[in-house]
Short mmCIF file of N, CA and C in Angstrom, two decimals:
data_model
loop_
_atom_site.label_atom_id
_atom_site.label_comp_id
_atom_site.label_asym_id
_atom_site.label_seq_id
_atom_site.Cartn_x
_atom_site.Cartn_y
_atom_site.Cartn_z
N MET A 4 103.34 84.52 168.08
CA MET A 4 104.78 84.65 167.99
C MET A 4 105.34 84.85 169.39
N PRO A 5 106.32 84.05 169.82
CA PRO A 5 106.87 84.21 171.17
C PRO A 5 107.66 85.49 171.29
N GLN A 6 107.65 86.06 172.50
CA GLN A 6 108.38 87.29 172.77
C GLN A 6 109.88 87.04 172.83
N SER A 7 110.26 85.90 173.34
CA SER A 7 111.67 85.58 173.48
C SER A 7 112.06 84.64 172.36
N GLU A 8 113.19 84.88 171.76
CA GLU A 8 113.65 84.03 170.70
C GLU A 8 115.05 83.57 171.03
N ASP A 9 115.37 82.38 170.63
CA ASP A 9 116.70 81.86 170.88
C ASP A 9 117.34 81.60 169.53
N THR A 10 118.37 82.34 169.22
CA THR A 10 119.02 82.18 167.93
C THR A 10 120.18 81.23 168.05
N SER A 11 120.66 80.78 166.93
CA SER A 11 121.78 79.86 166.94
C SER A 11 123.01 80.58 167.47
N SER A 12 124.02 79.81 167.80
CA SER A 12 125.22 80.42 168.36
C SER A 12 126.25 80.72 167.28
N ALA A 13 125.84 80.73 166.01
CA ALA A 13 126.75 81.07 164.92
C ALA A 13 127.15 82.54 165.05
N PRO A 14 128.36 82.89 164.63
CA PRO A 14 128.78 84.29 164.71
C PRO A 14 127.82 85.19 163.93
N VAL A 15 127.57 86.37 164.49
CA VAL A 15 126.65 87.32 163.88
C VAL A 15 127.41 88.61 163.62
N SER A 16 127.25 89.15 162.42
CA SER A 16 127.89 90.42 162.13
C SER A 16 127.05 91.55 162.73
N LEU A 17 127.69 92.66 162.98
CA LEU A 17 126.98 93.82 163.51
C LEU A 17 125.90 94.27 162.54
N GLU A 18 126.20 94.26 161.24
CA GLU A 18 125.20 94.67 160.24
C GLU A 18 123.97 93.79 160.30
N ALA A 19 124.16 92.48 160.44
CA ALA A 19 123.02 91.56 160.52
C ALA A 19 122.23 91.81 161.80
N LEU A 20 122.93 92.04 162.89
CA LEU A 20 122.27 92.28 164.17
C LEU A 20 121.41 93.55 164.08
N VAL A 21 121.96 94.62 163.53
CA VAL A 21 121.24 95.88 163.42
C VAL A 21 120.08 95.76 162.45
N SER A 22 120.25 94.99 161.38
CA SER A 22 119.16 94.86 160.40
C SER A 22 117.93 94.20 161.01
N ARG A 23 118.11 93.40 162.06
CA ARG A 23 116.98 92.73 162.71
C ARG A 23 116.49 93.50 163.94
N ALA A 24 117.07 94.62 164.22
CA ALA A 24 116.71 95.40 165.41
C ALA A 24 115.93 96.63 165.01
N GLU A 25 114.66 96.62 165.28
CA GLU A 25 113.80 97.74 164.89
C GLU A 25 114.15 99.03 165.61
N ARG A 26 114.69 98.94 166.82
CA ARG A 26 114.97 100.15 167.59
C ARG A 26 116.39 100.66 167.37
N ALA A 27 117.19 99.98 166.58
CA ALA A 27 118.58 100.39 166.39
C ALA A 27 118.65 101.83 165.89
N GLY A 28 119.45 102.62 166.54
CA GLY A 28 119.63 104.00 166.14
C GLY A 28 118.55 104.94 166.63
N ARG A 29 117.52 104.41 167.27
CA ARG A 29 116.45 105.26 167.80
C ARG A 29 116.52 105.22 169.32
N SER A 30 116.40 106.36 169.92
CA SER A 30 116.43 106.40 171.37
C SER A 30 115.03 106.18 171.93
N ALA A 31 114.98 105.71 173.14
CA ALA A 31 113.71 105.52 173.84
C ALA A 31 113.18 106.88 174.26
N PRO A 32 111.87 106.98 174.50
CA PRO A 32 111.33 108.25 175.03
C PRO A 32 112.05 108.62 176.33
N PRO A 33 112.06 109.89 176.68
CA PRO A 33 112.80 110.34 177.87
C PRO A 33 112.07 110.03 179.18
N VAL A 34 111.80 108.75 179.44
CA VAL A 34 111.01 108.36 180.61
C VAL A 34 111.67 108.76 181.92
N GLU A 35 113.00 108.85 181.95
CA GLU A 35 113.70 109.24 183.18
C GLU A 35 113.38 110.68 183.56
N ALA A 36 113.02 111.50 182.58
CA ALA A 36 112.73 112.92 182.84
C ALA A 36 111.27 113.15 183.23
N TRP A 37 110.43 112.17 183.02
CA TRP A 37 109.01 112.33 183.32
C TRP A 37 108.74 112.00 184.78
N ASN A 38 107.95 112.83 185.45
CA ASN A 38 107.63 112.61 186.86
C ASN A 38 106.12 112.77 187.09
N PRO A 39 105.32 111.91 186.47
CA PRO A 39 103.86 112.01 186.64
C PRO A 39 103.43 111.37 187.96
N PRO A 40 102.18 111.59 188.35
CA PRO A 40 101.69 110.92 189.57
C PRO A 40 101.55 109.41 189.35
N HIS A 41 101.77 108.66 190.43
CA HIS A 41 101.58 107.21 190.38
C HIS A 41 100.09 106.92 190.43
N CYS A 42 99.59 106.15 189.48
CA CYS A 42 98.15 105.89 189.36
C CYS A 42 97.76 104.47 189.76
N GLY A 43 98.69 103.73 190.38
CA GLY A 43 98.35 102.39 190.84
C GLY A 43 99.08 101.30 190.07
N THR A 44 98.49 100.12 190.12
CA THR A 44 99.07 98.94 189.49
C THR A 44 98.16 98.48 188.37
N ILE A 45 98.76 98.03 187.29
CA ILE A 45 98.01 97.46 186.17
C ILE A 45 98.36 95.98 186.10
N ASP A 46 97.41 95.14 185.73
CA ASP A 46 97.63 93.69 185.67
C ASP A 46 98.37 93.34 184.38
N MET A 47 99.62 93.81 184.32
CA MET A 47 100.50 93.53 183.19
C MET A 47 101.77 92.92 183.76
N ALA A 48 102.33 91.95 183.03
CA ALA A 48 103.52 91.26 183.54
C ALA A 48 104.46 90.90 182.40
N ILE A 49 105.73 90.80 182.76
CA ILE A 49 106.77 90.28 181.85
C ILE A 49 107.31 89.03 182.52
N ASP A 50 107.21 87.89 181.83
CA ASP A 50 107.67 86.63 182.43
C ASP A 50 109.18 86.47 182.28
N GLU A 51 109.72 85.39 182.85
CA GLU A 51 111.17 85.17 182.86
C GLU A 51 111.75 84.97 181.47
N ASN A 52 110.91 84.71 180.46
CA ASN A 52 111.39 84.55 179.09
C ASN A 52 111.16 85.80 178.24
N GLY A 53 110.77 86.91 178.89
CA GLY A 53 110.57 88.16 178.17
C GLY A 53 109.20 88.29 177.53
N GLY A 54 108.28 87.37 177.84
CA GLY A 54 106.93 87.44 177.29
C GLY A 54 106.05 88.38 178.08
N TRP A 55 105.30 89.22 177.39
CA TRP A 55 104.41 90.19 178.01
C TRP A 55 103.00 89.62 178.07
N SER A 56 102.27 89.94 179.14
CA SER A 56 100.86 89.53 179.25
C SER A 56 100.07 90.65 179.93
N TYR A 57 98.77 90.64 179.64
CA TYR A 57 97.85 91.58 180.25
C TYR A 57 96.66 90.78 180.76
N GLN A 58 96.35 90.91 182.04
CA GLN A 58 95.29 90.18 182.71
C GLN A 58 95.40 88.67 182.43
N GLY A 59 96.63 88.17 182.44
CA GLY A 59 96.88 86.74 182.27
C GLY A 59 96.90 86.26 180.83
N SER A 60 96.59 87.11 179.88
CA SER A 60 96.60 86.73 178.46
C SER A 60 97.85 87.27 177.79
N PRO A 61 98.51 86.44 176.97
CA PRO A 61 99.73 86.91 176.30
C PRO A 61 99.44 88.08 175.36
N ILE A 62 100.38 88.99 175.30
CA ILE A 62 100.32 90.06 174.30
C ILE A 62 101.04 89.51 173.09
N ASP A 63 100.26 89.07 172.10
CA ASP A 63 100.82 88.37 170.94
C ASP A 63 101.28 89.31 169.82
N ARG A 64 100.98 90.58 169.95
CA ARG A 64 101.42 91.53 168.93
C ARG A 64 102.77 92.10 169.33
N PRO A 65 103.85 91.66 168.66
CA PRO A 65 105.19 92.15 169.02
C PRO A 65 105.32 93.67 169.02
N ALA A 66 104.66 94.34 168.07
CA ALA A 66 104.76 95.80 168.02
C ALA A 66 104.17 96.44 169.27
N LEU A 67 103.12 95.85 169.82
CA LEU A 67 102.51 96.39 171.03
C LEU A 67 103.43 96.19 172.24
N ALA A 68 104.04 95.01 172.34
CA ALA A 68 105.00 94.76 173.43
C ALA A 68 106.19 95.71 173.31
N ARG A 69 106.68 95.96 172.09
CA ARG A 69 107.80 96.90 171.90
C ARG A 69 107.39 98.32 172.30
N LEU A 70 106.15 98.70 172.00
CA LEU A 70 105.67 100.02 172.40
C LEU A 70 105.67 100.15 173.92
N PHE A 71 105.12 99.15 174.61
CA PHE A 71 105.13 99.18 176.08
C PHE A 71 106.56 99.21 176.61
N SER A 72 107.45 98.43 176.00
CA SER A 72 108.84 98.38 176.49
C SER A 72 109.53 99.73 176.36
N SER A 73 109.10 100.55 175.41
CA SER A 73 109.75 101.85 175.20
C SER A 73 109.40 102.84 176.31
N VAL A 74 108.33 102.59 177.08
CA VAL A 74 107.96 103.49 178.18
C VAL A 74 108.10 102.80 179.53
N LEU A 75 108.92 101.74 179.56
CA LEU A 75 109.19 101.02 180.80
C LEU A 75 110.34 101.69 181.55
N ARG A 76 110.21 101.77 182.86
CA ARG A 76 111.25 102.38 183.69
C ARG A 76 111.36 101.58 184.98
N ARG A 77 112.56 101.52 185.53
CA ARG A 77 112.77 100.91 186.84
C ARG A 77 112.91 102.02 187.86
N GLU A 78 112.14 101.90 188.94
CA GLU A 78 112.15 102.91 189.98
C GLU A 78 113.29 102.65 190.97
N ALA A 79 113.59 103.63 191.80
CA ALA A 79 114.66 103.51 192.79
C ALA A 79 114.40 102.37 193.77
N ASP A 80 113.13 102.05 194.02
CA ASP A 80 112.81 100.95 194.95
C ASP A 80 112.87 99.57 194.28
N GLY A 81 113.24 99.52 192.99
CA GLY A 81 113.35 98.25 192.27
C GLY A 81 112.10 97.85 191.51
N SER A 82 111.00 98.58 191.69
CA SER A 82 109.77 98.24 190.97
C SER A 82 109.87 98.71 189.52
N PHE A 83 108.99 98.17 188.69
CA PHE A 83 108.95 98.52 187.28
C PHE A 83 107.63 99.23 186.99
N VAL A 84 107.71 100.31 186.20
CA VAL A 84 106.51 101.08 185.87
C VAL A 84 106.49 101.39 184.38
N LEU A 85 105.26 101.50 183.86
CA LEU A 85 105.04 102.09 182.55
C LEU A 85 104.77 103.55 182.84
N VAL A 86 105.47 104.44 182.13
CA VAL A 86 105.37 105.86 182.45
C VAL A 86 105.15 106.68 181.18
N THR A 87 104.24 107.64 181.29
CA THR A 87 104.01 108.63 180.25
C THR A 87 104.12 109.99 180.93
N PRO A 88 104.05 111.06 180.18
CA PRO A 88 104.09 112.37 180.85
C PRO A 88 102.92 112.58 181.80
N ALA A 89 101.82 111.81 181.65
CA ALA A 89 100.62 112.04 182.45
C ALA A 89 100.39 111.05 183.58
N GLU A 90 100.94 109.82 183.47
CA GLU A 90 100.68 108.83 184.53
C GLU A 90 101.78 107.78 184.60
N LYS A 91 101.76 107.07 185.73
CA LYS A 91 102.74 106.02 185.99
C LYS A 91 101.98 104.84 186.60
N LEU A 92 102.19 103.63 186.02
CA LEU A 92 101.52 102.42 186.49
C LEU A 92 102.54 101.33 186.75
N THR A 93 102.44 100.66 187.89
CA THR A 93 103.35 99.57 188.24
C THR A 93 102.94 98.30 187.52
N ILE A 94 103.95 97.54 187.03
CA ILE A 94 103.72 96.23 186.43
C ILE A 94 104.63 95.22 187.11
N ARG A 95 104.40 93.92 186.87
CA ARG A 95 105.23 92.86 187.44
C ARG A 95 106.26 92.39 186.41
N VAL A 96 107.48 92.16 186.90
CA VAL A 96 108.54 91.62 186.06
C VAL A 96 109.17 90.47 186.81
N ALA A 97 109.14 89.27 186.21
CA ALA A 97 109.63 88.06 186.89
C ALA A 97 111.14 88.06 187.07
N ASP A 98 111.88 88.52 186.08
CA ASP A 98 113.35 88.52 186.16
C ASP A 98 113.81 89.84 185.58
N ALA A 99 114.41 89.81 184.42
CA ALA A 99 114.79 91.04 183.72
C ALA A 99 113.71 91.33 182.68
N PRO A 100 113.46 92.61 182.38
CA PRO A 100 112.39 92.91 181.43
C PRO A 100 112.72 92.56 179.98
N PHE A 101 114.01 92.41 179.66
CA PHE A 101 114.40 92.10 178.29
C PHE A 101 115.21 90.81 178.26
N VAL A 102 115.32 90.25 177.06
CA VAL A 102 116.15 89.07 176.84
C VAL A 102 117.10 89.39 175.70
N ALA A 103 118.40 89.20 175.92
CA ALA A 103 119.37 89.37 174.83
C ALA A 103 119.33 88.10 173.99
N VAL A 104 119.03 88.25 172.70
CA VAL A 104 118.81 87.09 171.84
C VAL A 104 119.89 86.89 170.78
N GLU A 105 120.72 87.91 170.54
CA GLU A 105 121.83 87.78 169.58
C GLU A 105 123.02 88.57 170.09
N MET A 106 124.20 88.09 169.68
CA MET A 106 125.44 88.77 170.07
C MET A 106 126.33 88.87 168.84
N SER A 107 127.01 90.01 168.73
CA SER A 107 127.98 90.25 167.68
C SER A 107 129.31 90.58 168.34
N ASP A 108 130.39 90.04 167.79
CA ASP A 108 131.73 90.37 168.28
C ASP A 108 132.54 90.84 167.08
N GLU A 109 132.73 92.15 167.02
CA GLU A 109 133.56 92.70 165.97
C GLU A 109 134.65 93.53 166.62
N ALA A 110 135.88 93.17 166.33
CA ALA A 110 137.06 93.85 166.87
C ALA A 110 137.04 93.84 168.39
N GLY A 111 136.57 92.74 168.98
CA GLY A 111 136.59 92.59 170.43
C GLY A 111 135.52 93.39 171.16
N ARG A 112 134.57 93.96 170.44
CA ARG A 112 133.47 94.72 171.05
C ARG A 112 132.20 93.87 170.96
N LEU A 113 131.64 93.56 172.11
CA LEU A 113 130.45 92.71 172.17
C LEU A 113 129.20 93.58 172.11
N ARG A 114 128.35 93.29 171.14
CA ARG A 114 127.08 94.00 170.99
C ARG A 114 125.96 92.97 171.02
N PHE A 115 124.84 93.37 171.60
CA PHE A 115 123.71 92.47 171.80
C PHE A 115 122.44 93.08 171.23
N ARG A 116 121.56 92.22 170.71
CA ARG A 116 120.22 92.63 170.29
C ARG A 116 119.24 92.01 171.27
N THR A 117 118.29 92.81 171.74
CA THR A 117 117.29 92.29 172.67
C THR A 117 116.03 91.86 171.92
N ASN A 118 115.18 91.13 172.63
CA ASN A 118 113.91 90.71 172.06
C ASN A 118 112.99 91.89 171.76
N MET A 119 113.30 93.06 172.28
CA MET A 119 112.49 94.25 172.03
C MET A 119 113.14 95.18 171.00
N GLY A 120 114.22 94.72 170.36
CA GLY A 120 114.82 95.47 169.26
C GLY A 120 115.90 96.47 169.62
N ASP A 121 116.34 96.49 170.86
CA ASP A 121 117.45 97.37 171.24
C ASP A 121 118.76 96.72 170.82
N VAL A 122 119.73 97.52 170.40
CA VAL A 122 121.10 97.04 170.16
C VAL A 122 121.98 97.79 171.15
N VAL A 123 122.72 97.02 171.95
CA VAL A 123 123.51 97.59 173.04
C VAL A 123 124.90 96.99 173.04
N GLU A 124 125.91 97.84 173.15
CA GLU A 124 127.29 97.37 173.28
C GLU A 124 127.63 97.25 174.76
N ALA A 125 128.21 96.13 175.14
CA ALA A 125 128.68 95.97 176.53
C ALA A 125 129.86 96.91 176.72
N ASP A 126 129.68 97.88 177.62
CA ASP A 126 130.73 98.85 177.92
C ASP A 126 130.50 99.36 179.33
N ASP A 127 131.22 100.38 179.73
CA ASP A 127 131.08 100.88 181.10
C ASP A 127 129.68 101.43 181.39
N ALA A 128 129.02 101.99 180.38
CA ALA A 128 127.66 102.50 180.56
C ALA A 128 126.61 101.40 180.49
N HIS A 129 126.97 100.29 179.88
CA HIS A 129 126.06 99.15 179.71
C HIS A 129 126.81 97.88 180.14
N PRO A 130 127.05 97.76 181.46
CA PRO A 130 127.90 96.67 181.93
C PRO A 130 127.20 95.31 181.90
N LEU A 131 128.04 94.30 181.80
CA LEU A 131 127.60 92.92 182.02
C LEU A 131 127.71 92.66 183.51
N ARG A 132 126.76 91.92 184.05
CA ARG A 132 126.87 91.47 185.44
C ARG A 132 126.47 90.01 185.47
N PHE A 133 126.90 89.34 186.50
CA PHE A 133 126.69 87.90 186.61
C PHE A 133 126.07 87.61 187.95
N GLU A 134 124.88 87.01 187.91
CA GLU A 134 124.13 86.74 189.12
C GLU A 134 124.43 85.33 189.61
N ASP A 135 124.52 85.19 190.91
CA ASP A 135 124.66 83.87 191.50
C ASP A 135 123.33 83.15 191.42
N ALA A 136 123.33 81.99 190.82
CA ALA A 136 122.12 81.18 190.73
C ALA A 136 122.25 80.01 191.70
N ALA A 137 121.13 79.56 192.22
CA ALA A 137 121.13 78.47 193.20
C ALA A 137 121.76 77.20 192.63
N ASP A 138 121.63 77.02 191.33
CA ASP A 138 122.17 75.80 190.71
C ASP A 138 123.57 76.01 190.12
N ASP A 139 124.26 77.07 190.55
CA ASP A 139 125.59 77.43 190.06
C ASP A 139 125.61 77.70 188.55
N ALA A 140 124.44 78.04 187.99
CA ALA A 140 124.37 78.35 186.57
C ALA A 140 125.07 79.69 186.30
N PHE A 141 125.60 79.82 185.12
CA PHE A 141 126.23 81.05 184.66
C PHE A 141 125.09 81.92 184.12
N ARG A 142 124.74 82.98 184.84
CA ARG A 142 123.57 83.78 184.50
C ARG A 142 123.98 85.23 184.26
N PRO A 143 124.29 85.58 183.00
CA PRO A 143 124.72 86.95 182.68
C PRO A 143 123.54 87.87 182.34
N TYR A 144 123.71 89.15 182.71
CA TYR A 144 122.75 90.20 182.41
C TYR A 144 123.51 91.38 181.82
N LEU A 145 122.82 92.18 181.01
CA LEU A 145 123.38 93.36 180.38
C LEU A 145 122.46 94.53 180.64
N ARG A 146 123.01 95.66 181.11
CA ARG A 146 122.19 96.86 181.27
C ARG A 146 121.88 97.42 179.89
N VAL A 147 120.59 97.64 179.63
CA VAL A 147 120.14 98.13 178.34
C VAL A 147 120.00 99.65 178.38
N ARG A 148 119.20 100.14 179.31
CA ARG A 148 119.03 101.59 179.49
C ARG A 148 118.45 101.82 180.88
N GLY A 149 118.80 102.96 181.46
CA GLY A 149 118.33 103.24 182.81
C GLY A 149 118.67 102.07 183.72
N GLY A 150 117.74 101.63 184.51
CA GLY A 150 117.95 100.47 185.37
C GLY A 150 117.42 99.18 184.75
N LEU A 151 117.16 99.19 183.46
CA LEU A 151 116.59 98.02 182.78
C LEU A 151 117.69 97.12 182.22
N GLU A 152 117.51 95.83 182.44
CA GLU A 152 118.52 94.86 182.01
C GLU A 152 117.91 93.82 181.09
N ALA A 153 118.80 93.14 180.37
CA ALA A 153 118.43 91.98 179.56
C ALA A 153 119.19 90.78 180.11
N ARG A 154 118.49 89.68 180.29
CA ARG A 154 119.13 88.41 180.63
C ARG A 154 119.52 87.76 179.32
N LEU A 155 120.72 87.23 179.23
CA LEU A 155 121.15 86.56 178.02
C LEU A 155 120.48 85.20 177.91
N THR A 156 120.12 84.80 176.69
CA THR A 156 119.57 83.46 176.50
C THR A 156 120.61 82.43 176.92
N ARG A 157 120.17 81.23 177.11
CA ARG A 157 121.09 80.14 177.49
C ARG A 157 122.19 79.97 176.44
N ALA A 158 121.81 80.01 175.15
CA ALA A 158 122.81 79.86 174.08
C ALA A 158 123.85 80.98 174.14
N LEU A 159 123.39 82.23 174.35
CA LEU A 159 124.35 83.33 174.44
C LEU A 159 125.20 83.23 175.70
N ALA A 160 124.62 82.74 176.79
CA ALA A 160 125.41 82.56 178.01
C ALA A 160 126.55 81.57 177.77
N PHE A 161 126.25 80.50 177.03
CA PHE A 161 127.31 79.53 176.70
C PHE A 161 128.37 80.19 175.83
N ASP A 162 127.94 80.97 174.82
CA ASP A 162 128.91 81.67 173.96
C ASP A 162 129.76 82.64 174.78
N LEU A 163 129.13 83.35 175.70
CA LEU A 163 129.85 84.31 176.52
C LEU A 163 130.83 83.60 177.45
N ALA A 164 130.43 82.47 178.00
CA ALA A 164 131.31 81.72 178.89
C ALA A 164 132.60 81.30 178.18
N GLN A 165 132.52 81.07 176.88
CA GLN A 165 133.72 80.72 176.10
C GLN A 165 134.71 81.88 176.02
N ARG A 166 134.26 83.07 176.34
CA ARG A 166 135.10 84.27 176.25
C ARG A 166 135.77 84.64 177.58
N ILE A 167 135.52 83.87 178.62
CA ILE A 167 136.14 84.17 179.91
C ILE A 167 137.65 84.00 179.78
N GLU A 168 138.36 85.00 180.26
CA GLU A 168 139.82 84.96 180.25
C GLU A 168 140.31 85.42 181.61
N GLU A 169 141.60 85.29 181.81
CA GLU A 169 142.19 85.71 183.07
C GLU A 169 143.12 86.88 182.83
N ARG A 170 142.99 87.89 183.69
CA ARG A 170 143.88 89.06 183.65
C ARG A 170 144.25 89.38 185.08
N GLY A 171 145.51 89.34 185.36
CA GLY A 171 145.98 89.67 186.70
C GLY A 171 145.36 88.81 187.79
N GLY A 172 145.13 87.55 187.50
CA GLY A 172 144.56 86.65 188.48
C GLY A 172 143.05 86.76 188.64
N GLU A 173 142.40 87.54 187.78
CA GLU A 173 140.95 87.72 187.86
C GLU A 173 140.30 87.21 186.58
N ALA A 174 139.27 86.38 186.73
CA ALA A 174 138.51 85.90 185.58
C ALA A 174 137.54 86.98 185.16
N GLY A 175 137.38 87.14 183.85
CA GLY A 175 136.45 88.15 183.37
C GLY A 175 136.25 88.07 181.88
N ILE A 176 135.46 89.01 181.39
CA ILE A 176 135.14 89.10 179.97
C ILE A 176 135.42 90.53 179.53
N ALA A 177 136.09 90.66 178.40
CA ALA A 177 136.41 91.98 177.85
C ALA A 177 135.46 92.31 176.72
N SER A 178 135.13 93.60 176.63
CA SER A 178 134.39 94.13 175.49
C SER A 178 134.96 95.51 175.25
N GLY A 179 135.65 95.68 174.14
CA GLY A 179 136.35 96.93 173.89
C GLY A 179 137.35 97.16 175.02
N SER A 180 137.34 98.33 175.62
CA SER A 180 138.25 98.63 176.73
C SER A 180 137.64 98.32 178.09
N SER A 181 136.43 97.78 178.11
CA SER A 181 135.74 97.46 179.37
C SER A 181 136.06 96.04 179.82
N TRP A 182 136.11 95.85 181.13
CA TRP A 182 136.40 94.54 181.73
C TRP A 182 135.31 94.22 182.74
N PHE A 183 134.75 93.02 182.62
CA PHE A 183 133.66 92.60 183.50
C PHE A 183 134.08 91.36 184.27
N PRO A 184 134.43 91.51 185.56
CA PRO A 184 134.83 90.36 186.37
C PRO A 184 133.71 89.32 186.44
N VAL A 185 134.11 88.06 186.36
CA VAL A 185 133.16 86.94 186.43
C VAL A 185 133.44 86.14 187.69
N PRO A 186 132.49 86.09 188.61
CA PRO A 186 132.68 85.25 189.80
C PRO A 186 132.59 83.78 189.38
N LEU A 187 133.58 83.02 189.76
CA LEU A 187 133.59 81.61 189.41
C LEU A 187 133.33 80.77 190.64
N ALA A 188 132.65 79.65 190.44
CA ALA A 188 132.41 78.71 191.54
C ALA A 188 133.77 78.14 191.97
N PRO A 189 133.92 77.81 193.25
CA PRO A 189 135.20 77.26 193.71
C PRO A 189 135.66 76.07 192.88
N SER A 190 134.75 75.22 192.41
CA SER A 190 135.13 74.06 191.62
C SER A 190 135.75 74.47 190.28
N ALA A 191 135.35 75.63 189.73
CA ALA A 191 135.91 76.10 188.47
C ALA A 191 137.34 76.55 188.64
N LEU A 192 137.67 77.03 189.83
CA LEU A 192 139.04 77.50 190.06
C LEU A 192 140.02 76.34 190.16
N ASP A 193 139.52 75.16 190.52
CA ASP A 193 140.39 74.00 190.65
C ASP A 193 140.70 73.34 189.32
N ALA A 194 139.95 73.67 188.29
CA ALA A 194 140.10 73.01 186.97
C ALA A 194 141.38 73.42 186.29
#
């Protein structure tokens, strides 16, 4: 079973999104409060599509990948570690550790489900950001928890792009009372 899933762009209700999210309503372990000694690097990686591997072999058990994701933390230097109260191990992450695979829009509040079962509302604590891509692609990310982000699937990026509006001369996307400015390519401003 692939770690990353791409769902259709049909509207999704919040109830449907939560019903498919195993972590909905459950908080992650308090990894930010744990300060164990660093024990080195482990040959574990998360690829650009959210797939987990160990020593080059895919982790095909989704429950195991979700367990590892629950103890994942981003360090101040930008590295990613698996952390327990007793030890901390560095892993490789190609892009963002999570992939947002579904989106719900109810009453103007955008909520996302990740491939690891988190449900997150885009708000000031969980902002959307837009990275400049070499190919001028629209590449949105959502903060999930701590310094961990989810990259939106291509289908969700297209859906999100449809929501760009202008306020006071600035392009952006609204979710509830939060506003997320969207940098547009110069060619988009001429359209």
